[in-house]
mmCIF file of C-alpha atoms in Angstrom:
data_model
loop_
_atom_site.group_PDB
_atom_site.id
_atom_site.type_symbol
_atom_site.label_atom_id
_atom_site.label_comp_id
_atom_site.label_asym_id
_atom_site.label_seq_id
_atom_site.Cartn_x
_atom_site.Cartn_y
_atom_site.Cartn_z
ATOM 1 C CA ARG A 6 0.000 0.000 0.000
ATOM 2 C CA ARG A 7 2.828 2.369 0.857
ATOM 3 C CA THR A 8 4.562 1.602 -2.496
ATOM 4 C CA ILE A 9 1.410 2.304 -4.486
ATOM 5 C CA GLN A 10 0.802 5.562 -2.625
ATOM 6 C CA ASN A 11 4.373 6.738 -3.291
ATOM 7 C CA SER A 12 4.066 5.858 -7.014
ATOM 8 C CA LEU A 13 0.787 7.742 -7.336
ATOM 9 C CA GLU A 14 2.270 10.775 -5.588
ATOM 10 C CA ARG A 15 5.288 10.816 -7.947
ATOM 11 C CA PHE A 16 2.969 10.481 -10.962
ATOM 12 C CA ARG A 17 0.855 13.417 -9.740
ATOM 13 C CA LEU A 18 3.898 15.624 -9.188
ATOM 14 C CA ASN A 19 5.429 14.752 -12.599
ATOM 15 C CA SER A 20 2.144 15.436 -14.405
ATOM 16 C CA ALA A 21 1.760 18.793 -12.719
ATOM 17 C CA ALA A 22 5.345 19.697 -13.584
ATOM 18 C CA GLY A 23 4.805 18.650 -17.212
ATOM 19 C CA ARG A 24 1.671 20.751 -17.558
ATOM 20 C CA THR A 25 3.432 23.751 -16.063
ATOM 21 C CA SER A 26 6.359 23.356 -18.462
ATOM 22 C CA GLN A 27 4.070 23.020 -21.499
ATOM 23 C CA THR A 28 2.129 26.118 -20.429
ATOM 24 C CA ARG A 29 5.331 28.139 -20.088
ATOM 25 C CA GLN A 30 6.610 26.987 -23.517
ATOM 26 C CA SER A 31 3.304 27.804 -25.205
ATOM 27 C CA SER A 32 3.195 31.232 -23.611
ATOM 28 C CA ALA A 33 6.758 31.932 -24.686
ATOM 29 C CA LYS A 34 6.046 30.911 -28.308
ATOM 30 C CA ALA A 35 2.914 33.020 -28.433
ATOM 31 C CA ALA A 36 4.748 36.017 -27.007
ATOM 32 C CA ASN A 37 7.784 35.727 -29.306
ATOM 33 C CA SER A 38 5.828 35.301 -32.561
ATOM 34 C CA SER A 39 2.316 36.408 -33.361
ATOM 35 C CA THR A 40 2.403 34.328 -36.582
ATOM 36 C CA TYR A 41 3.098 31.057 -34.810
ATOM 37 C CA LYS A 42 1.049 28.277 -36.333
ATOM 38 C CA LYS A 43 0.402 24.865 -35.000
ATOM 39 C CA LYS A 44 2.209 22.077 -36.820
ATOM 40 C CA LYS A 45 -0.105 19.849 -38.838
ATOM 41 C CA ARG A 46 -0.516 16.371 -37.486
ATOM 42 C CA ARG A 47 0.298 13.535 -39.847
ATOM 43 C CA PRO A 48 -2.476 10.981 -40.255
ATOM 44 C CA PRO A 49 -1.826 7.670 -38.539
ATOM 45 C CA ALA A 50 -0.320 4.861 -40.603
ATOM 46 C CA SER A 51 -3.569 2.909 -40.485
ATOM 47 C CA ALA A 52 -5.426 5.795 -42.139
ATOM 48 C CA VAL A 53 -2.809 6.067 -44.900
ATOM 49 C CA SER A 54 -2.918 2.358 -45.660
ATOM 50 C CA ARG A 55 -6.702 2.448 -45.603
ATOM 51 C CA LEU A 56 -6.706 5.320 -48.126
ATOM 52 C CA SER A 57 -4.204 3.535 -50.369
ATOM 53 C CA SER A 58 -6.202 0.334 -50.412
ATOM 54 C CA HIS A 59 -9.357 2.318 -51.206
ATOM 55 C CA ASN A 60 -7.731 3.996 -54.245
ATOM 56 C CA ALA A 61 -5.977 0.838 -55.501
ATOM 57 C CA LEU A 62 -8.804 -0.331 -57.746
ATOM 58 C CA THR A 63 -8.176 -3.564 -59.586
ATOM 59 C CA PHE A 64 -8.461 -3.875 -63.345
ATOM 60 C CA VAL A 65 -11.777 -5.720 -63.175
ATOM 61 C CA SER A 66 -13.386 -3.383 -60.658
ATOM 62 C CA ARG A 67 -12.514 -0.374 -62.832
ATOM 63 C CA ILE A 68 -14.181 -2.012 -65.843
ATOM 64 C CA VAL A 69 -17.240 -2.766 -63.692
ATOM 65 C CA TYR A 70 -17.318 0.862 -62.520
ATOM 66 C CA TYR A 71 -17.376 2.284 -66.058
ATOM 67 C CA ILE A 72 -19.833 -0.192 -67.620
ATOM 68 C CA PRO A 73 -23.061 1.717 -66.668
ATOM 69 C CA ASN A 74 -21.675 4.918 -68.239
ATOM 70 C CA MET A 75 -21.063 3.038 -71.492
ATOM 71 C CA PHE A 76 -24.721 2.017 -71.503
ATOM 72 C CA GLY A 77 -25.734 5.639 -70.857
ATOM 73 C CA LEU A 78 -27.121 4.815 -67.397
ATOM 74 C CA LYS A 79 -25.588 7.527 -65.221
ATOM 75 C CA HIS A 80 -29.083 8.430 -64.016
ATOM 76 C CA LEU A 81 -29.653 4.864 -62.787
ATOM 77 C CA PHE A 82 -26.212 4.073 -61.355
ATOM 78 C CA HIS A 83 -25.436 7.249 -59.442
ATOM 79 C CA ARG A 84 -23.165 7.161 -56.402
ATOM 80 C CA ALA A 85 -25.750 8.597 -54.007
ATOM 81 C CA ARG A 86 -26.878 5.088 -53.125
ATOM 82 C CA ALA A 87 -25.690 1.523 -53.575
ATOM 83 C CA THR A 88 -26.939 -0.154 -56.745
ATOM 84 C CA SER A 89 -26.634 -3.616 -58.272
ATOM 85 C CA ALA A 90 -26.739 -5.016 -61.791
ATOM 86 C CA VAL A 91 -26.715 -8.321 -63.608
ATOM 87 C CA LEU A 92 -24.067 -8.389 -66.363
ATOM 88 C CA ILE A 93 -24.542 -10.738 -69.324
ATOM 89 C CA ASP A 94 -21.840 -11.372 -71.945
ATOM 90 C CA ILE A 95 -22.934 -13.330 -75.038
ATOM 91 C CA GLY A 96 -20.153 -14.667 -77.264
ATOM 92 C CA ALA A 97 -19.818 -17.166 -80.070
ATOM 93 C CA ASP A 98 -18.563 -20.020 -77.847
ATOM 94 C CA SER A 99 -20.020 -19.251 -74.427
ATOM 95 C CA VAL A 100 -22.262 -16.962 -72.413
ATOM 96 C CA GLY A 101 -21.153 -15.362 -69.159
ATOM 97 C CA GLY A 102 -23.034 -13.742 -66.326
ATOM 98 C CA ALA A 103 -22.221 -11.892 -63.123
ATOM 99 C CA TYR A 104 -23.699 -9.878 -60.287
ATOM 100 C CA ALA A 105 -22.029 -6.461 -59.948
ATOM 101 C CA TYR A 106 -22.306 -4.217 -56.900
ATOM 102 C CA TYR A 107 -21.823 -0.428 -56.921
ATOM 103 C CA PRO A 108 -21.553 0.747 -53.274
ATOM 104 C CA GLU A 109 -21.645 4.383 -52.243
ATOM 105 C CA SER A 110 -18.013 4.953 -51.226
ATOM 106 C CA GLU A 111 -16.138 1.776 -52.115
ATOM 107 C CA PRO A 112 -14.746 0.255 -55.318
ATOM 108 C CA SER A 113 -17.259 -1.599 -57.476
ATOM 109 C CA ARG A 114 -16.948 -5.356 -57.346
ATOM 110 C CA ILE A 115 -18.205 -8.651 -58.725
ATOM 111 C CA THR A 116 -20.034 -10.787 -56.160
ATOM 112 C CA TYR A 117 -20.705 -13.801 -58.390
ATOM 113 C CA ALA A 118 -19.654 -14.904 -61.887
ATOM 114 C CA LYS A 119 -20.287 -17.920 -64.074
ATOM 115 C CA ARG A 120 -19.699 -18.907 -67.719
ATOM 116 C CA VAL A 121 -21.601 -21.591 -69.619
ATOM 117 C CA PRO A 122 -20.279 -23.048 -72.904
ATOM 118 C CA ILE A 123 -22.479 -23.076 -76.005
ATOM 119 C CA GLU A 124 -22.884 -26.709 -77.059
ATOM 120 C CA LEU A 125 -23.928 -27.085 -80.678
ATOM 121 C CA HIS A 126 -25.994 -30.142 -81.601
ATOM 122 C CA GLU A 127 -25.959 -31.606 -85.071
ATOM 123 C CA HIS A 128 -27.966 -29.572 -87.625
ATOM 124 C CA GLU A 129 -28.892 -27.066 -84.917
ATOM 125 C CA PRO A 130 -28.844 -23.310 -85.562
ATOM 126 C CA HIS A 131 -26.256 -21.387 -83.568
ATOM 127 C CA GLU A 132 -28.981 -19.151 -82.127
ATOM 128 C CA GLU A 133 -30.843 -22.134 -80.639
ATOM 129 C CA ALA A 134 -27.719 -23.381 -78.865
ATOM 130 C CA MET A 135 -27.005 -19.880 -77.571
ATOM 131 C CA SER A 136 -30.547 -19.535 -76.186
ATOM 132 C CA ARG A 137 -30.236 -22.886 -74.402
ATOM 133 C CA ALA A 138 -26.922 -21.873 -72.818
ATOM 134 C CA LEU A 139 -28.365 -18.480 -71.818
ATOM 135 C CA THR A 140 -31.321 -20.155 -70.100
ATOM 136 C CA LYS A 141 -28.954 -22.434 -68.188
ATOM 137 C CA LEU A 142 -26.844 -19.422 -67.184
ATOM 138 C CA CYS A 143 -29.851 -17.443 -65.943
ATOM 139 C CA GLU A 144 -31.021 -20.381 -63.847
ATOM 140 C CA ALA A 145 -27.580 -20.551 -62.215
ATOM 141 C CA LEU A 146 -27.641 -16.787 -61.590
ATOM 142 C CA VAL A 147 -31.013 -17.054 -59.858
ATOM 143 C CA ARG A 148 -30.216 -20.246 -57.951
ATOM 144 C CA GLU A 149 -26.572 -19.571 -56.978
ATOM 145 C CA GLY A 150 -25.821 -15.950 -57.829
ATOM 146 C CA ALA A 151 -28.667 -14.239 -55.988
ATOM 147 C CA PRO A 152 -27.865 -15.932 -52.616
ATOM 148 C CA ALA A 153 -24.148 -15.124 -53.063
ATOM 149 C CA HIS A 154 -24.999 -11.504 -53.877
ATOM 150 C CA LEU A 155 -27.287 -11.352 -50.844
ATOM 151 C CA ARG A 156 -24.538 -12.620 -48.534
ATOM 152 C CA ALA A 157 -22.052 -10.075 -49.893
ATOM 153 C CA THR A 158 -24.300 -7.006 -50.089
ATOM 154 C CA HIS A 159 -27.341 -7.788 -47.876
ATOM 155 C CA THR A 160 -29.632 -7.285 -50.871
ATOM 156 C CA ALA A 161 -30.697 -9.544 -53.723
ATOM 157 C CA ARG A 162 -32.166 -6.731 -55.813
ATOM 158 C CA ALA A 163 -30.818 -6.017 -59.320
ATOM 159 C CA ASP A 164 -31.557 -2.518 -60.632
ATOM 160 C CA ALA A 165 -30.901 -3.453 -64.279
ATOM 161 C CA VAL A 166 -29.623 -6.151 -66.615
ATOM 162 C CA LEU A 167 -26.767 -5.037 -68.899
ATOM 163 C CA VAL A 168 -26.142 -7.234 -71.945
ATOM 164 C CA SER A 169 -23.219 -7.235 -74.384
ATOM 165 C CA VAL A 170 -23.681 -9.219 -77.589
ATOM 166 C CA SER A 171 -20.547 -10.163 -79.520
ATOM 167 C CA ALA A 172 -19.923 -11.599 -82.979
ATOM 168 C CA PRO A 173 -21.426 -13.132 -85.002
ATOM 169 C CA TRP A 174 -24.592 -11.301 -83.877
ATOM 170 C CA GLN A 175 -23.235 -7.758 -83.536
ATOM 171 C CA GLN A 176 -21.929 -4.947 -85.694
ATOM 172 C CA THR A 177 -20.739 -1.394 -85.078
ATOM 173 C CA SER A 178 -20.847 1.753 -87.179
ATOM 174 C CA LEU A 179 -18.858 4.960 -86.743
ATOM 175 C CA HIS A 180 -20.147 8.278 -88.050
ATOM 176 C CA ALA A 181 -19.801 11.978 -87.275
ATOM 177 C CA GLU A 182 -22.351 14.790 -87.139
ATOM 178 C CA HIS A 183 -21.247 18.336 -88.033
ATOM 179 C CA PHE A 184 -22.639 21.719 -87.030
ATOM 180 C CA GLU A 185 -21.162 24.754 -88.767
ATOM 181 C CA ASP A 186 -22.025 28.440 -89.103
ATOM 182 C CA ALA A 187 -20.198 31.559 -90.282
ATOM 183 C CA LYS A 188 -21.177 33.245 -87.037
ATOM 184 C CA SER A 189 -20.192 31.717 -83.750
ATOM 185 C CA PHE A 190 -22.941 29.762 -82.010
ATOM 186 C CA THR A 191 -23.439 28.207 -78.584
ATOM 187 C CA PHE A 192 -23.266 24.410 -78.503
ATOM 188 C CA THR A 193 -26.350 23.228 -76.631
ATOM 189 C CA LYS A 194 -27.626 19.999 -75.175
ATOM 190 C CA ARG A 195 -30.376 19.989 -77.816
ATOM 191 C CA MET A 196 -27.730 19.888 -80.560
ATOM 192 C CA LEU A 197 -26.153 16.872 -78.873
ATOM 193 C CA GLU A 198 -29.555 15.170 -78.706
ATOM 194 C CA GLU A 199 -30.138 15.925 -82.396
ATOM 195 C CA ALA A 200 -26.819 14.289 -83.252
ATOM 196 C CA LEU A 201 -27.847 11.161 -81.331
ATOM 197 C CA LYS A 202 -31.247 11.065 -83.060
ATOM 198 C CA THR A 203 -29.634 10.928 -86.490
ATOM 199 C CA GLU A 204 -30.230 7.452 -87.849
ATOM 200 C CA ALA A 205 -27.190 5.588 -89.132
ATOM 201 C CA GLU A 206 -27.611 3.125 -91.988
ATOM 202 C CA THR A 207 -28.955 -0.061 -90.404
ATOM 203 C CA PRO A 208 -27.568 -3.354 -91.739
ATOM 204 C CA THR A 209 -30.095 -5.899 -92.997
ATOM 205 C CA GLY A 210 -31.569 -8.069 -90.242
ATOM 206 C CA LYS A 211 -30.139 -5.961 -87.416
ATOM 207 C CA ARG A 212 -31.378 -3.183 -85.143
ATOM 208 C CA ALA A 213 -29.657 -0.354 -83.331
ATOM 209 C CA VAL A 214 -29.467 -0.871 -79.561
ATOM 210 C CA ASP A 215 -26.978 1.752 -78.390
ATOM 211 C CA LYS A 216 -25.448 5.061 -79.465
ATOM 212 C CA SER A 217 -22.342 6.272 -77.644
ATOM 213 C CA VAL A 218 -20.827 9.744 -78.039
ATOM 214 C CA LEU A 219 -17.087 9.105 -78.205
ATOM 215 C CA SER A 220 -15.848 12.676 -78.623
ATOM 216 C CA THR A 221 -16.986 16.231 -79.296
ATOM 217 C CA SER A 222 -14.733 18.815 -80.977
ATOM 218 C CA LEU A 223 -15.242 22.575 -81.128
ATOM 219 C CA ASP A 224 -13.300 24.343 -83.893
ATOM 220 C CA GLY A 225 -11.075 21.289 -84.210
ATOM 221 C CA TYR A 226 -10.245 20.983 -80.494
ATOM 222 C CA GLU A 227 -11.664 18.182 -78.393
ATOM 223 C CA SER A 228 -13.897 19.343 -75.558
ATOM 224 C CA LYS A 229 -14.908 17.186 -72.600
ATOM 225 C CA SER A 230 -17.714 19.602 -71.652
ATOM 226 C CA PRO A 231 -18.853 21.281 -74.877
ATOM 227 C CA VAL A 232 -22.337 22.356 -73.763
ATOM 228 C CA GLY A 233 -22.511 26.119 -73.285
ATOM 229 C CA LYS A 234 -19.331 26.924 -75.228
ATOM 230 C CA ARG A 235 -19.215 29.002 -78.408
ATOM 231 C CA ALA A 236 -17.663 27.885 -81.678
ATOM 232 C CA HIS A 237 -17.958 28.153 -85.469
ATOM 233 C CA ARG A 238 -17.869 24.382 -86.019
ATOM 234 C CA ALA A 239 -18.768 21.390 -83.863
ATOM 235 C CA ASP A 240 -18.100 17.710 -84.637
ATOM 236 C CA VAL A 241 -19.741 14.880 -82.714
ATOM 237 C CA VAL A 242 -18.357 11.342 -83.206
ATOM 238 C CA ILE A 243 -20.918 8.608 -82.497
ATOM 239 C CA LEU A 244 -20.433 4.836 -82.289
ATOM 240 C CA THR A 245 -23.641 2.887 -82.959
ATOM 241 C CA SER A 246 -24.163 -0.716 -81.859
ATOM 242 C CA PHE A 247 -26.269 -3.108 -83.920
ATOM 243 C CA ILE A 248 -27.301 -6.619 -82.940
ATOM 244 C CA ASP A 249 -29.205 -9.319 -84.798
ATOM 245 C CA ASP A 250 -32.933 -8.605 -84.513
ATOM 246 C CA GLU A 251 -33.974 -12.212 -83.867
ATOM 247 C CA VAL A 252 -31.199 -12.772 -81.323
ATOM 248 C CA GLY A 253 -32.129 -9.549 -79.531
ATOM 249 C CA LYS A 254 -35.730 -10.725 -79.120
ATOM 250 C CA ARG A 255 -34.617 -14.157 -77.852
ATOM 251 C CA VAL A 256 -32.265 -12.602 -75.299
ATOM 252 C CA ALA A 257 -34.836 -10.068 -74.054
ATOM 253 C CA ASP A 258 -37.560 -12.710 -73.652
ATOM 254 C CA THR A 259 -35.239 -15.059 -71.750
ATOM 255 C CA LEU A 260 -33.982 -12.357 -69.384
ATOM 256 C CA ARG A 261 -37.456 -10.948 -68.719
ATOM 257 C CA GLY A 262 -38.737 -14.404 -67.892
ATOM 258 C CA GLN A 263 -35.897 -15.117 -65.440
ATOM 259 C CA PHE A 264 -35.367 -11.733 -63.731
ATOM 260 C CA HIS A 265 -38.897 -10.248 -64.116
ATOM 261 C CA THR A 266 -37.625 -6.810 -65.157
ATOM 262 C CA ARG A 267 -37.904 -4.513 -68.152
ATOM 263 C CA GLN A 268 -34.696 -2.647 -67.311
ATOM 264 C CA ILE A 269 -32.681 -4.536 -69.946
ATOM 265 C CA TYR A 270 -30.020 -2.641 -71.936
ATOM 266 C CA SER A 271 -27.895 -4.037 -74.767
ATOM 267 C CA ILE A 272 -24.652 -3.011 -76.470
ATOM 268 C CA ALA A 273 -22.325 -4.527 -79.048
ATOM 269 C CA GLY A 274 -19.435 -6.404 -77.445
ATOM 270 C CA SER A 275 -16.735 -4.701 -79.527
ATOM 271 C CA SER A 276 -18.104 -1.256 -78.609
ATOM 272 C CA LEU A 277 -18.107 -2.164 -74.905
ATOM 273 C CA ARG A 278 -14.537 -3.480 -74.971
ATOM 274 C CA TYR A 279 -13.255 -0.458 -76.909
ATOM 275 C CA GLN A 280 -14.874 1.981 -74.475
ATOM 276 C CA SER A 281 -13.536 -0.050 -71.530
ATOM 277 C CA VAL A 282 -9.959 0.352 -72.778
ATOM 278 C CA ARG A 283 -10.495 4.097 -73.279
ATOM 279 C CA ALA A 284 -11.920 4.497 -69.769
ATOM 280 C CA ILE A 285 -9.192 2.493 -68.024
ATOM 281 C CA PHE A 286 -6.273 4.059 -69.931
ATOM 282 C CA PRO A 287 -7.331 7.699 -70.442
ATOM 283 C CA HIS A 288 -3.690 8.833 -70.700
ATOM 284 C CA GLU A 289 -3.201 6.817 -73.912
ATOM 285 C CA ARG A 290 -4.443 9.398 -76.385
ATOM 286 C CA SER A 291 -3.254 7.539 -79.492
ATOM 287 C CA ALA A 292 -3.461 3.755 -79.720
ATOM 288 C CA LEU A 293 -4.249 0.839 -81.986
ATOM 289 C CA ILE A 294 -6.807 -1.504 -80.403
ATOM 290 C CA VAL A 295 -7.126 -5.032 -81.792
ATOM 291 C CA ASP A 296 -10.106 -6.966 -80.389
ATOM 292 C CA ALA A 297 -9.612 -10.692 -81.088
ATOM 293 C CA THR A 298 -11.953 -12.144 -78.479
ATOM 294 C CA GLY A 299 -14.192 -14.019 -80.927
ATOM 295 C CA PRO A 300 -14.571 -15.165 -84.497
ATOM 296 C CA GLU A 301 -14.715 -11.544 -85.633
ATOM 297 C CA ILE A 302 -11.717 -9.229 -85.231
ATOM 298 C CA ALA A 303 -12.253 -5.497 -84.672
ATOM 299 C CA ILE A 304 -9.391 -3.093 -85.416
ATOM 300 C CA ALA A 305 -9.795 0.417 -84.010
ATOM 301 C CA LEU A 306 -7.425 3.348 -84.402
ATOM 302 C CA GLU A 307 -7.532 6.267 -81.988
ATOM 303 C CA ARG A 308 -5.582 9.473 -82.618
ATOM 304 C CA HIS A 309 -5.325 12.311 -80.101
ATOM 305 C CA GLY A 310 -8.260 10.967 -78.104
ATOM 306 C CA ARG A 311 -10.545 10.580 -81.133
ATOM 307 C CA LEU A 312 -11.622 7.338 -82.793
ATOM 308 C CA VAL A 313 -10.858 7.784 -86.504
ATOM 309 C CA SER A 314 -11.429 4.241 -87.787
ATOM 310 C CA ILE A 315 -12.964 0.940 -86.763
ATOM 311 C CA THR A 316 -12.977 -2.114 -89.038
ATOM 312 C CA GLU A 317 -14.511 -5.524 -88.364
ATOM 313 C CA ILE A 318 -13.209 -8.656 -90.098
ATOM 314 C CA ALA A 319 -15.327 -11.807 -89.996
ATOM 315 C CA ASP A 320 -14.127 -15.414 -89.692
ATOM 316 C CA GLY A 321 -11.060 -14.512 -87.663
ATOM 317 C CA ARG A 322 -10.181 -18.079 -86.637
ATOM 318 C CA SER A 323 -9.702 -19.641 -90.062
ATOM 319 C CA GLY A 324 -6.135 -18.406 -90.544
ATOM 320 C CA SER A 325 -6.549 -18.869 -94.298
ATOM 321 C CA PRO A 326 -4.286 -16.975 -96.729
ATOM 322 C CA GLU A 327 -7.306 -14.926 -97.839
ATOM 323 C CA TRP A 328 -8.093 -13.908 -94.259
ATOM 324 C CA ILE A 329 -4.459 -12.996 -93.533
ATOM 325 C CA ALA A 330 -4.351 -10.921 -96.728
ATOM 326 C CA GLU A 331 -7.528 -9.102 -95.626
ATOM 327 C CA VAL A 332 -6.043 -8.258 -92.221
ATOM 328 C CA LYS A 333 -2.817 -7.025 -93.821
ATOM 329 C CA GLY A 334 -4.870 -4.933 -96.221
ATOM 330 C CA VAL A 335 -6.626 -3.206 -93.322
ATOM 331 C CA PHE A 336 -3.311 -2.302 -91.683
ATOM 332 C CA GLU A 337 -1.840 -1.089 -94.976
ATOM 333 C CA LYS A 338 -4.883 1.080 -95.638
ATOM 334 C CA LEU A 339 -4.654 2.622 -92.161
ATOM 335 C CA SER A 340 -0.898 3.218 -92.469
ATOM 336 C CA ARG A 341 -1.389 5.142 -95.716
ATOM 337 C CA ARG A 342 -3.806 7.561 -94.012
ATOM 338 C CA TYR A 343 -2.359 7.825 -90.500
ATOM 339 C CA PRO A 344 0.977 7.221 -88.781
ATOM 340 C CA PHE A 345 0.745 4.231 -86.477
ATOM 341 C CA PRO A 346 0.874 4.995 -82.727
ATOM 342 C CA GLN A 347 3.444 3.486 -80.370
ATOM 343 C CA THR A 348 0.763 1.905 -78.143
ATOM 344 C CA ILE A 349 -1.070 -1.261 -79.202
ATOM 345 C CA PHE A 350 -3.788 -2.947 -77.125
ATOM 346 C CA LEU A 351 -4.472 -6.602 -77.971
ATOM 347 C CA ILE A 352 -7.682 -7.960 -76.405
ATOM 348 C CA THR A 353 -7.901 -11.758 -76.473
#
């Protein structure tokens, strides 16, 4: 008891002496300099590591984050609240599906993913086999994916279904709309809407499902926010996605029957992959993008942040001399018009 009392007394005296010394030092600093400022405290190491891990988005999560913008769904997937989506990827050999989660203040993430191969039976149309694989995938998403999404996010709701359709059932078209006047004019949102309403030439048996504004230039200079600015000439570059009409109806009917929603949005697979590369690597202003994910190869050339050419070559897996000559011809044609960039993206 005596030892504890002595220790407490020494602690009390030392604390009082420390407070007195700190008071004297503070008074002296305040008296010597009226501009004395308190030194900023450094954040603890745990806060720094937490911030670093929050900003270190993975490649996949960044793609997931940008996908709604590519479908033109900023109004649906805003960051004011957590939202969820079902992602469907339809290819020539398989169909894939996933649940994606967009929380308020965290990186977007995939909570469940599955891919089902397309098994062709003898004398069976490719579309029939694709529909069968899509039905099997949707059943797995409902049976396995929804519970997994519920465990990860505490909700099983999906705000929309986003579908990308790849070759051989998709096609893209690039065109530009021009506005020009001798007197300077103000570029308005209505002009942008008029450019999007312009109908591109629709291939036979296909229908337009998405129009994406890739770039807007005012007097030859690219502008990220052109609305409200004055110019003599405005150019709007638009990438239109087409998918096979019959396949689009099959996909929509299957998804509506499984997920009981009308919020279904489609886009061409090559358009989605091209816009994904642009969103993830915004510093690469000039690049050659070769999309070889399916039987159809898409070759896109971007110069100074603007898509100037996109060419699709069918039957990309044959490797025949005719096909090789066609691919070489595309590169030769591009090289005669534009210098090739130093950056090449190969998507496989």
